[in-house]
Each structure stands twice: as structure tokens, then as C-alpha cells.
GROMACS .gro file of C-alpha atoms in nm:
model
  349
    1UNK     CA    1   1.952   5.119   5.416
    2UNK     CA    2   2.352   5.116   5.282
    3UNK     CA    3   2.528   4.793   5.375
    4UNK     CA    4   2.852   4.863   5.551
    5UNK     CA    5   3.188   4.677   5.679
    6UNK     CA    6   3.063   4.691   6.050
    7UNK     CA    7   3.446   4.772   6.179
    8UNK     CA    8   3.471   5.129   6.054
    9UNK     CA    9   3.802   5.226   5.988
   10UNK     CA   10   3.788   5.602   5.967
   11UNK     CA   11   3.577   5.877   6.221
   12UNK     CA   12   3.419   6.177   6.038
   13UNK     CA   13   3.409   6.443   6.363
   14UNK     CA   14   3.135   6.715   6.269
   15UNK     CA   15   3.077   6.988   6.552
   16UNK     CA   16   2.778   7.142   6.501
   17UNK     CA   17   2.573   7.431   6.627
   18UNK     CA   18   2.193   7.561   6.492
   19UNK     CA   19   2.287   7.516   6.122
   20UNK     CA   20   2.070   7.227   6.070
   21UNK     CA   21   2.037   7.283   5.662
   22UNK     CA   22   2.450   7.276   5.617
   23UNK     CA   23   2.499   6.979   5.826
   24UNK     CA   24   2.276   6.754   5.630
   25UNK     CA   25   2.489   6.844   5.344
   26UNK     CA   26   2.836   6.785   5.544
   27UNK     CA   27   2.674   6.392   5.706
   28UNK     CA   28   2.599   6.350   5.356
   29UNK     CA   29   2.893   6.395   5.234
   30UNK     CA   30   3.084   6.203   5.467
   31UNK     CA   31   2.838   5.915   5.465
   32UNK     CA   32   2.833   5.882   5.092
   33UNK     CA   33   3.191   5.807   5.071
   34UNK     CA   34   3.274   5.507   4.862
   35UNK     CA   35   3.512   5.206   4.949
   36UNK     CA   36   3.575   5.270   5.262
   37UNK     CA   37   3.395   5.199   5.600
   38UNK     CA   38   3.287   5.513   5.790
   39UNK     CA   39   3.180   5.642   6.119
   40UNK     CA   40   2.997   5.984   6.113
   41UNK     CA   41   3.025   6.112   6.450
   42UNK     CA   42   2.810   6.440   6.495
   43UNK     CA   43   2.820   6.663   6.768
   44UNK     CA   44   2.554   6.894   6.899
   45UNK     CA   45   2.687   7.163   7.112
   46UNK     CA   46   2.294   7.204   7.255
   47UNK     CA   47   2.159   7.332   6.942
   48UNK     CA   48   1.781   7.254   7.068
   49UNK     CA   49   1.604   7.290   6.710
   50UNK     CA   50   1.563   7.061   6.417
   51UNK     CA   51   1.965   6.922   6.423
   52UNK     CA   52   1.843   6.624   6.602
   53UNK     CA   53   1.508   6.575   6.342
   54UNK     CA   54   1.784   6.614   6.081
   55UNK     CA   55   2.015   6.340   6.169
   56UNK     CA   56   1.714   6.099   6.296
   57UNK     CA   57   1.582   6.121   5.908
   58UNK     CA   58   1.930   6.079   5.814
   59UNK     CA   59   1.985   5.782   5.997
   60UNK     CA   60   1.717   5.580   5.805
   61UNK     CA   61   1.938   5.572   5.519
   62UNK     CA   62   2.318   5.575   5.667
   63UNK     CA   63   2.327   5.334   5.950
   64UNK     CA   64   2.720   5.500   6.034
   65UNK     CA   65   2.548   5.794   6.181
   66UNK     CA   66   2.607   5.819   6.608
   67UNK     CA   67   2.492   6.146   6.732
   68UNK     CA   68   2.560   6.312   7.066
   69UNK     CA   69   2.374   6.629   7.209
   70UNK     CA   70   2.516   6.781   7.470
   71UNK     CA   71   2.298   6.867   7.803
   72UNK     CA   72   2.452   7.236   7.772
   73UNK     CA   73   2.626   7.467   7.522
   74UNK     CA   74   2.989   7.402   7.621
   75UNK     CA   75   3.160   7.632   7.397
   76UNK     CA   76   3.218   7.563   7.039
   77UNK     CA   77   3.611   7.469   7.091
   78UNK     CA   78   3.504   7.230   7.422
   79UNK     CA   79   3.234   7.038   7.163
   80UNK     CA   80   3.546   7.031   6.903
   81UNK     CA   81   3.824   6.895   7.153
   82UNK     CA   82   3.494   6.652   7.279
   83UNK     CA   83   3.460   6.491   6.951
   84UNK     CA   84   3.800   6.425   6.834
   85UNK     CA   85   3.878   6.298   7.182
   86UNK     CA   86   3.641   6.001   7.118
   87UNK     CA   87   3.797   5.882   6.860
   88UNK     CA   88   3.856   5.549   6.780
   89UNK     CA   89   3.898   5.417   6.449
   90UNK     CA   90   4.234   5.385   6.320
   91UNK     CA   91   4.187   5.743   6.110
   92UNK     CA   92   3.973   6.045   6.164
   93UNK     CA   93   3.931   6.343   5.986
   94UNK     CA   94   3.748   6.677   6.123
   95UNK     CA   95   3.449   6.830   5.899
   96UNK     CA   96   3.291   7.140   6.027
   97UNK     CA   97   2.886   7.201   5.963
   98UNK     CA   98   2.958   7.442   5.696
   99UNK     CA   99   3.192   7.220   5.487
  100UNK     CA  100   3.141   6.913   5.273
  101UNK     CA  101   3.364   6.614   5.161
  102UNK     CA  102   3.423   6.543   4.794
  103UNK     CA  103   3.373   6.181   4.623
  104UNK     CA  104   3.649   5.973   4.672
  105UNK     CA  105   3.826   6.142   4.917
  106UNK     CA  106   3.851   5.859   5.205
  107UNK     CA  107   3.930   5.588   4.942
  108UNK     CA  108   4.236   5.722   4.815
  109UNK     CA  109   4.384   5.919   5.193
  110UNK     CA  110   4.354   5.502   5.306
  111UNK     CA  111   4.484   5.355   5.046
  112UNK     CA  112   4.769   5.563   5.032
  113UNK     CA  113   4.836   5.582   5.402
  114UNK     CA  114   4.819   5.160   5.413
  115UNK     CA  115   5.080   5.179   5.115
  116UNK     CA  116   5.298   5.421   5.344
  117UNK     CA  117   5.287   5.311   5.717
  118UNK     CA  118   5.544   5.605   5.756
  119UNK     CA  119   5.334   5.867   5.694
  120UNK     CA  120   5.139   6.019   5.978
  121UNK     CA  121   4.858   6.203   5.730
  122UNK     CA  122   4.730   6.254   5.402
  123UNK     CA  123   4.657   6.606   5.272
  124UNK     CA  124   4.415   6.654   4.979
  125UNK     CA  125   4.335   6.970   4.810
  126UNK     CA  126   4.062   7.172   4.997
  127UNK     CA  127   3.905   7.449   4.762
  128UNK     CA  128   3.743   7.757   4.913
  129UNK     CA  129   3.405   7.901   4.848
  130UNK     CA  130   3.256   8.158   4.898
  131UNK     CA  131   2.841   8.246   4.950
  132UNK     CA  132   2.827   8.214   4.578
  133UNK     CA  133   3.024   7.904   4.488
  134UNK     CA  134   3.296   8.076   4.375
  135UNK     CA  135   3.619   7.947   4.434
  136UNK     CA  136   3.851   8.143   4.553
  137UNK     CA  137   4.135   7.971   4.663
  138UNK     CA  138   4.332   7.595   4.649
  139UNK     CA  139   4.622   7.644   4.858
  140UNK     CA  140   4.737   7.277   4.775
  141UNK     CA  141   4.769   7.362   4.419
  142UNK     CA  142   5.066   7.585   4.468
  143UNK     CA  143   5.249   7.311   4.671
  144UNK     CA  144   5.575   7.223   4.471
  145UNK     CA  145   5.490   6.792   4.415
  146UNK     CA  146   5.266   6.560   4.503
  147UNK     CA  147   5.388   6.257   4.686
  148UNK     CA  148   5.555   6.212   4.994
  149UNK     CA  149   5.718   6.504   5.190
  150UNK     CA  150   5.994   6.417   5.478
  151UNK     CA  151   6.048   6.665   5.749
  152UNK     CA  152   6.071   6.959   5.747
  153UNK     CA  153   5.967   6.986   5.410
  154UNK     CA  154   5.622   7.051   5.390
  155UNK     CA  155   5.696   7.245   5.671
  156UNK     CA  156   5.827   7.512   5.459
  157UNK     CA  157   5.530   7.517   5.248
  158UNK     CA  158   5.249   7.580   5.568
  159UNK     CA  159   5.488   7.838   5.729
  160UNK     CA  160   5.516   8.008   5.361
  161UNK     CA  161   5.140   8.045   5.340
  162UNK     CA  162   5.015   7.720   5.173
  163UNK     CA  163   4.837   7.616   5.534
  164UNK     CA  164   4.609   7.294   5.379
  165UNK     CA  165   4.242   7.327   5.523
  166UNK     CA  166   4.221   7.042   5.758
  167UNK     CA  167   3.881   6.940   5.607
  168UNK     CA  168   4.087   6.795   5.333
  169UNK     CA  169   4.314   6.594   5.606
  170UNK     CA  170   4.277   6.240   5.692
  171UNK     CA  171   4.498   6.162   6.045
  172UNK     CA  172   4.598   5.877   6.180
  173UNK     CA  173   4.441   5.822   6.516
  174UNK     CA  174   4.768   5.766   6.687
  175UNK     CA  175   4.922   6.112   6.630
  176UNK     CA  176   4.674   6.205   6.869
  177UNK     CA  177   4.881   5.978   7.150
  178UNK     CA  178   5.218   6.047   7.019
  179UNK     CA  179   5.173   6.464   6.999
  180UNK     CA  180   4.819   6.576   7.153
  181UNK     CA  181   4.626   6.800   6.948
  182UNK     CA  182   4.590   7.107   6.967
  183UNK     CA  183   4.715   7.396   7.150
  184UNK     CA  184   4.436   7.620   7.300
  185UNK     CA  185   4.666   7.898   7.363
  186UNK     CA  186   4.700   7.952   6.992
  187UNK     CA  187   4.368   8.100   6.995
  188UNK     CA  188   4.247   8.143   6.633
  189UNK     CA  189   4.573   7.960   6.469
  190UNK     CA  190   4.575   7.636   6.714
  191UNK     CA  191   4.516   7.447   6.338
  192UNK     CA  192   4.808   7.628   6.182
  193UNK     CA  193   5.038   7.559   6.493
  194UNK     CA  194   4.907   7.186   6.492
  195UNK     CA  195   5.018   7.133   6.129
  196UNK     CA  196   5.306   7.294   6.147
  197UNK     CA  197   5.425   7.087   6.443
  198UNK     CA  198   5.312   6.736   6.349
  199UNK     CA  199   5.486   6.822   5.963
  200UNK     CA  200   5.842   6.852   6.109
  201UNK     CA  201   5.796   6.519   6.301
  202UNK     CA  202   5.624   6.300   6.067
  203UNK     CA  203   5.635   6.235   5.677
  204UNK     CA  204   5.291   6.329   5.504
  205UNK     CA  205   5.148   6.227   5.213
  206UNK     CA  206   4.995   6.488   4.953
  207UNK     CA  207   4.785   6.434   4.683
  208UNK     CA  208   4.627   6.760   4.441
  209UNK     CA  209   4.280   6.572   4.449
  210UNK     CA  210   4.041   6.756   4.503
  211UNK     CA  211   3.876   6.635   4.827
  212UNK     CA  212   3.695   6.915   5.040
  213UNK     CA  213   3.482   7.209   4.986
  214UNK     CA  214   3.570   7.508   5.292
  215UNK     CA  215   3.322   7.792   5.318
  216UNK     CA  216   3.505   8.118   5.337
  217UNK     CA  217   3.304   8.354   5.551
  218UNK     CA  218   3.297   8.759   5.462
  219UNK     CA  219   3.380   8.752   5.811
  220UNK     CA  220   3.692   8.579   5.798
  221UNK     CA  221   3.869   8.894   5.642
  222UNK     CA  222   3.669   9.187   5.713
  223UNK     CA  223   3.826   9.246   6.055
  224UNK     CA  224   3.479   9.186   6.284
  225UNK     CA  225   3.695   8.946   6.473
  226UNK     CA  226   3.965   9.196   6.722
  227UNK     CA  227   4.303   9.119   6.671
  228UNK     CA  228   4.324   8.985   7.038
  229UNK     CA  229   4.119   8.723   6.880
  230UNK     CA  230   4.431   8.552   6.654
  231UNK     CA  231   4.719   8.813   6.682
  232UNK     CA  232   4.813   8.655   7.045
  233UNK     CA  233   4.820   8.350   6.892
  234UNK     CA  234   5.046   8.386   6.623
  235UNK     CA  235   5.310   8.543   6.909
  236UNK     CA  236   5.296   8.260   7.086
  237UNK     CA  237   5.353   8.017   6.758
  238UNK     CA  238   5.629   8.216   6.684
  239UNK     CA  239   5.780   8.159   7.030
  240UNK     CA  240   5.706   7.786   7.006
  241UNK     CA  241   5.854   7.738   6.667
  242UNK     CA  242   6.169   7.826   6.856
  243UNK     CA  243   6.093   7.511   7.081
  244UNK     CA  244   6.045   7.235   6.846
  245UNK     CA  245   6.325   6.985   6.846
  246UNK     CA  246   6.306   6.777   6.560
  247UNK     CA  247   6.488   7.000   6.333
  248UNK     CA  248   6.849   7.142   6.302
  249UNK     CA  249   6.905   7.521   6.368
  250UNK     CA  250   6.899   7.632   6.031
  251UNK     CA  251   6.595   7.507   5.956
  252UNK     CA  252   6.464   7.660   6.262
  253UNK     CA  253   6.601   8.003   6.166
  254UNK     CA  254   6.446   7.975   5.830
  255UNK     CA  255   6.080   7.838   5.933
  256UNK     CA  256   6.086   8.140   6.181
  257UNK     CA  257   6.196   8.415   5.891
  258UNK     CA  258   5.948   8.253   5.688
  259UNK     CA  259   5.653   8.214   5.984
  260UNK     CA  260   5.679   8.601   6.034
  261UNK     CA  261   5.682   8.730   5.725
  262UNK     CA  262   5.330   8.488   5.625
  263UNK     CA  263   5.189   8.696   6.032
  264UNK     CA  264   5.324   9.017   5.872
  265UNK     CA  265   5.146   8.991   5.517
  266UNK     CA  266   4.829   8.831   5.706
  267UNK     CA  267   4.801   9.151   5.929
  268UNK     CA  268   4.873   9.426   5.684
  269UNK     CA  269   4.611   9.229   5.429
  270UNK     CA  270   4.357   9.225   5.734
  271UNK     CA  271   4.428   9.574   5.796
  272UNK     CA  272   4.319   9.725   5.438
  273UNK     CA  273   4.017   9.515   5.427
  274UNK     CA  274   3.918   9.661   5.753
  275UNK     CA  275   3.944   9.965   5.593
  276UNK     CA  276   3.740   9.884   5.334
  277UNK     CA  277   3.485   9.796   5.574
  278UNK     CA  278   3.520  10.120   5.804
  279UNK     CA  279   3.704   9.939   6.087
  280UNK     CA  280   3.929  10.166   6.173
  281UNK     CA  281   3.963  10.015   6.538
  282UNK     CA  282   4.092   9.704   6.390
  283UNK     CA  283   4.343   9.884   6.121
  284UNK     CA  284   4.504  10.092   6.380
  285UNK     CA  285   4.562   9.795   6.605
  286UNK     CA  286   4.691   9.598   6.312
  287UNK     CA  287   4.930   9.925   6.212
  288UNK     CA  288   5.065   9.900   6.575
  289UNK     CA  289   5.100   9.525   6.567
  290UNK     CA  290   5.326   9.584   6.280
  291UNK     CA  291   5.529   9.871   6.431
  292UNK     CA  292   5.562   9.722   6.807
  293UNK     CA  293   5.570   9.315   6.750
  294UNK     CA  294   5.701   9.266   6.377
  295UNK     CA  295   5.940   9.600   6.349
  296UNK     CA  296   5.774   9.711   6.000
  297UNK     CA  297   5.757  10.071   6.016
  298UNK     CA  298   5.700  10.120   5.639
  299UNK     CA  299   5.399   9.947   5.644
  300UNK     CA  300   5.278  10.014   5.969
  301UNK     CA  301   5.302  10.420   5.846
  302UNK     CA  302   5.150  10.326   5.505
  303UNK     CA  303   4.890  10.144   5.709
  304UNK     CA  304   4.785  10.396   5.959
  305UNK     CA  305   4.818  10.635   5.710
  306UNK     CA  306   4.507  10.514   5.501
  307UNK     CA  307   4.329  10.480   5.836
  308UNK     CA  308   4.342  10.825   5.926
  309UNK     CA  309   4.315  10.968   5.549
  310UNK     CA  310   3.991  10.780   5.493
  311UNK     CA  311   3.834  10.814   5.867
  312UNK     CA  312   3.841  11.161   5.795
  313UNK     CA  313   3.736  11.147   5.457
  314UNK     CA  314   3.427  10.973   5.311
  315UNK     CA  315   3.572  11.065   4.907
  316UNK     CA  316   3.925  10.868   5.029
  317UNK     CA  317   3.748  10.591   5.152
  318UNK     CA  318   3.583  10.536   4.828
  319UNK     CA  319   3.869  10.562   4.614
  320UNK     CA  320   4.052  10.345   4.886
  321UNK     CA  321   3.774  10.091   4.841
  322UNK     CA  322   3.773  10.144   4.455
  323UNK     CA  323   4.115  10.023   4.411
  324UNK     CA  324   4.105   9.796   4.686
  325UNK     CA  325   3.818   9.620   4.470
  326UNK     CA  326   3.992   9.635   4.178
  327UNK     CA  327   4.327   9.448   4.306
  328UNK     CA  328   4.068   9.217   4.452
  329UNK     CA  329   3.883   9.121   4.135
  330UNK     CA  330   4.209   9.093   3.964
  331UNK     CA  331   4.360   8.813   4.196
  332UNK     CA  332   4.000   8.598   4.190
  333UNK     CA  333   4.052   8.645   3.780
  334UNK     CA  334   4.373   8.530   3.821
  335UNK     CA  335   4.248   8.188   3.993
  336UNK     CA  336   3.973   8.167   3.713
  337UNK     CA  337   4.145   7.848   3.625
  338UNK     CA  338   3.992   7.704   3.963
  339UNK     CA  339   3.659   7.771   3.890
  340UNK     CA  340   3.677   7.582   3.565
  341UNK     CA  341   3.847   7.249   3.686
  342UNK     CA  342   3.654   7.219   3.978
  343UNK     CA  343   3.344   7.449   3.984
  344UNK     CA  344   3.132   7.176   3.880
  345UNK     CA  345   3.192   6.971   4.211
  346UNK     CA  346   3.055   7.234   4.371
  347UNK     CA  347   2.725   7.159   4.255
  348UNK     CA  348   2.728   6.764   4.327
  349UNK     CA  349   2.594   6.802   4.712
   0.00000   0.00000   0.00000
């Protein structure tokens, strides 16, 4: 059994649900972080099959393991706001089942947050994979510096489109008191709206190491969610932005040009894919969420458009798809680059 500080200093919060084989590989990861004292907090949303057996075995070997298992399914967002609401170690970050940690994550997030008291959190580069280990995205990459940012400038970078995964976050526990956390109303962006509150009231630290692996889901993007699922959500973040007080008008009027184009891109992307997949139900809602909340009739038209062309037409949808494809396989060449600096972590869990 590993010998550990016994005052932990930072909270790995893993909600998990019947995916007993990916959360072994997420405790793991968390539990084999070096120089730093850990608490892997895991949290069963009533999973009754082998996740307990899983985390007994694991617990032979990582004595920071505490596990909870609720008496009844509670929703997966109740078992999220459960286990970040116990928190209470000095830092915390949030790992879902499906995710992993990458060495030497923890060690640097602390070390640089007890070098800068002022900063609230410490964002590392999160690179997402897909069902083949592919990587097909680091966000943080494409950040202008590494270092310290001061309100509201990384601000600018998350309502651009550069939203860091929060599996490569480490918090401070007492942003939690000082903010809340999350907003439930936000639906399927209450992470984006967190971040992009807490980053225009406290500095943040950024580094470009690489520091968390995010599964992407073919779900994620082929439109089986309904747009009442997110598109509510970004409304209301767009309505809140207008609320926030810690920065100057200007600022406001540019996070909020900038916040609406990354909802406007996001829905007409969305829209084509679900196109691609024969959703039609989705792509016309996403053509009139265009037209009647964001005032783009160009690509609202364009977008219903293709809709009706390839409902109709099983030879449009397949040159729709063909090109679609195409542009597709071009921008994951264009990140090839990713695949060769990091691929190879990838394969260390």
C-alpha cells in the first residue's frame, strides 16, 4: 500500500454511473499522481453492479480512495453538485468516469497556485479523444501565453471558443464560498457559464501542459441531444453576461459580440452534422434558432435549405455527407501535430 501525507491537500470528485471499466482508469489516474497528497472521492449515483467491487480492489493499493453509493439514482447533475459540495481540501478538481488525469498534473496546478495566492485556478491543457485515441482537439493550445491572465482576459479567450475542459482545472476550494458553482439553469453550458464568470473576477493561472485526457462522444455533435437540451442555456448566459459587474461596459459589449457569435457558429456546426446524420428535426430547429434568437438569416436559409434538399433526396444527402466528410478529415489533418506530441500519453493508462 502507497504511503501518503495523511492531510490531503487536493479532492479528485469522480461521479460515476455503471461504467465500472472507465472509472478504474480515471481513480487510477488521480491516485497515481506524484508529489502531492490526494483525496479520490468517488461517487456512485446507485450504479448496483461491479463499481463498488472495483473501488474495494482499488482500495488495497491507494489508501486515498473514500467511496459513497447513493441509496437511489438521484440524477446524474444531483450526484455531481453532491460531490463537489463535500469538499474539503484546500483544492479540488472534477474528473468524470470517462476521463483520466495525466502525470504530473496536481504537482505543478499546486505549486503554481502556492507561488500565486492571487490566482483563483490553474488551467492545464485538456486534449480530446475520441473512441479511437485520436486527438482531436487542445483548445488550450490556441490560447495566446501561458502565465498569468488578469480579468477579463482569459475571458476573451472562453467566450471566443477556447472553453478549457474542466478536467484539466484545479480550483481552489474557496471560490466555491466566494461565487457558488454552478448555475443549473444553464442546462448543458452551466460549465461554460461557470468559467466564464469566475475568469472576469479572479486572475488564473495557465499552463500548455498537458494534463487531462476528455472523451469526446459521437454523441456530443451528432444532434441526438434536442436543442432544448443546451440552446436555452446559452439564452440565458447571454442574458447573464449582461449582469456581471466586475467589468467596464466595453468589455461587456465585446464579451457579448464575441459570446454570440461562438452560440451562432456552435448551432449552425450542430446543424450540418445533424444532417449528416438524418436529423432533420434537430437542423430545422437549429435553422430557426438562427433566424428567430441570433437574427442570421443567411445561414439560417443556407441551413434549412440543405435540410429540405437532402430530406427529400437520398443522392443530396450523400454528396452533402461526402463533402461534409471531407472538410471534416481536413480540419483533424490539420491538428495532426496533436497526435504526434501527445498521442503517446494516450497510451500510459
Amino acid at each position: 500500500m502507497e504511503n501518503k501525507p495523511s492531510i490531503p491537500q487536493i479532492t479528485t470528485v469522480i461521479p460515476t454511473y455503471k461504467r465500472p471499466s472507465k472509472l478504474k482508469r480515471a481513480i487510477v489516474s488521480a491516485a497515481q499522481q506524484l508529489g502531492i497528497s490526494t483525496k479520490v472521492a468517488v461517487f456512485d449515483n446507485h450504479s448496483l453492479d461491479e463499481t463498488e467491487d472495483v473501488v474495494n480492489e482499488l482500495q488495497k493499493t491507494y489508501s486515498q480512495i473514500i467511496y459513497h453509493c447513493h441509496p437511489e439514482n438521484i440524477g446524474a447533475l444531483g450526484n455531481f453538485i453532491h460531490g463537489v459540495g463535500t469538499v474539503d481540501t484546500p483544492f479540488f478538481s472534477i474528473l468524470s468516469d470517462d476521463d483520466y488525469l495525466l502525470p504530473d498534473f496536481y504537482r505543478r496546478a499546486i505549486d503554481d497556485l502556492n507561488d500565486h495566492p492571487e490566482a483563483m485556478f490553474w488551467v492545464g491543457l485538456g486534449l480530446h479523444f475520441d473512441e479511437s485515441k485520436n486527438i482531436i482537439d487542445a483548445r488550450v493550445q490556441r490560447w495566446p501565453k501561458e502565465g498569468i491572465y488578469t480579468p477579463p482576459e482569459a475571458a476573451y479567450c472562453i467566450a471566443g471558443g477556447l472553453l478549457p475542459v474542466w478536467t484539466s482545472i484545479v480550483f481552489r476550494r474557496e471560490i466555491l464560498d466566494d461565487t457558488g458553482f454552478i448555475d443549473t439553469s444553464m442546462l448543458g453550458v452551466m460549465d461554460y457559464e461557470f468559467l466564464l464568470r469566475i475568469s472576469l473576477r479572479y486572475p488564473l493561472i495557465l499552463r500548455k501542459h498537458p494534463s487531462a485526457a476528455f472523451f469526446i462522444s459521437q454523441d456530443t455533435y451528432s444532434g441526438s441531444q434536442p436543442l432544448s437540451s443546451f440552446w436555452p442555456g446559452w439564452k440565458k448566459m447571454f442574458k447573464k453576461l449582461e449582469c456581471y459587474s466586475e467589468t467596464s461596459k466595453i468589455h461587456h459589449d465585446n464579451l457579448s459580440r464575441m459570446l454570440r457569435h461562438s452560440g451562432e457558429r456552435m448551432l449552425f456546426r450542430r446543424g450540418v452534422n445533424a444532417i449528416v446524420h438524418r436529423r432533420y428535426d434537430f437542423a430545422k430547429d437549429a435553422s430557426t434558432a438562427l433566424k428567430e434568437d441570433c437574427g442570421k438569416l443567411l445561414t439560417s436559409s443556407m441551413l434549412s435549405a440543405a435540410t429540405i434538399i437532402c430530406e427529400h433526396s437520398n443522392f443530396a444527402h450523400k454528396i452533402f455527407s461526402f463533402i461534409y466528410r471531407n472538410l471534416e478529415k481536413r480540419l483533424i489533418n490539420s491538428r495532426r501535430h496533436l497526435q504526434d506530441d501527445f498521442g503517446h500519453l494516450l497510451d500510459k493508462l
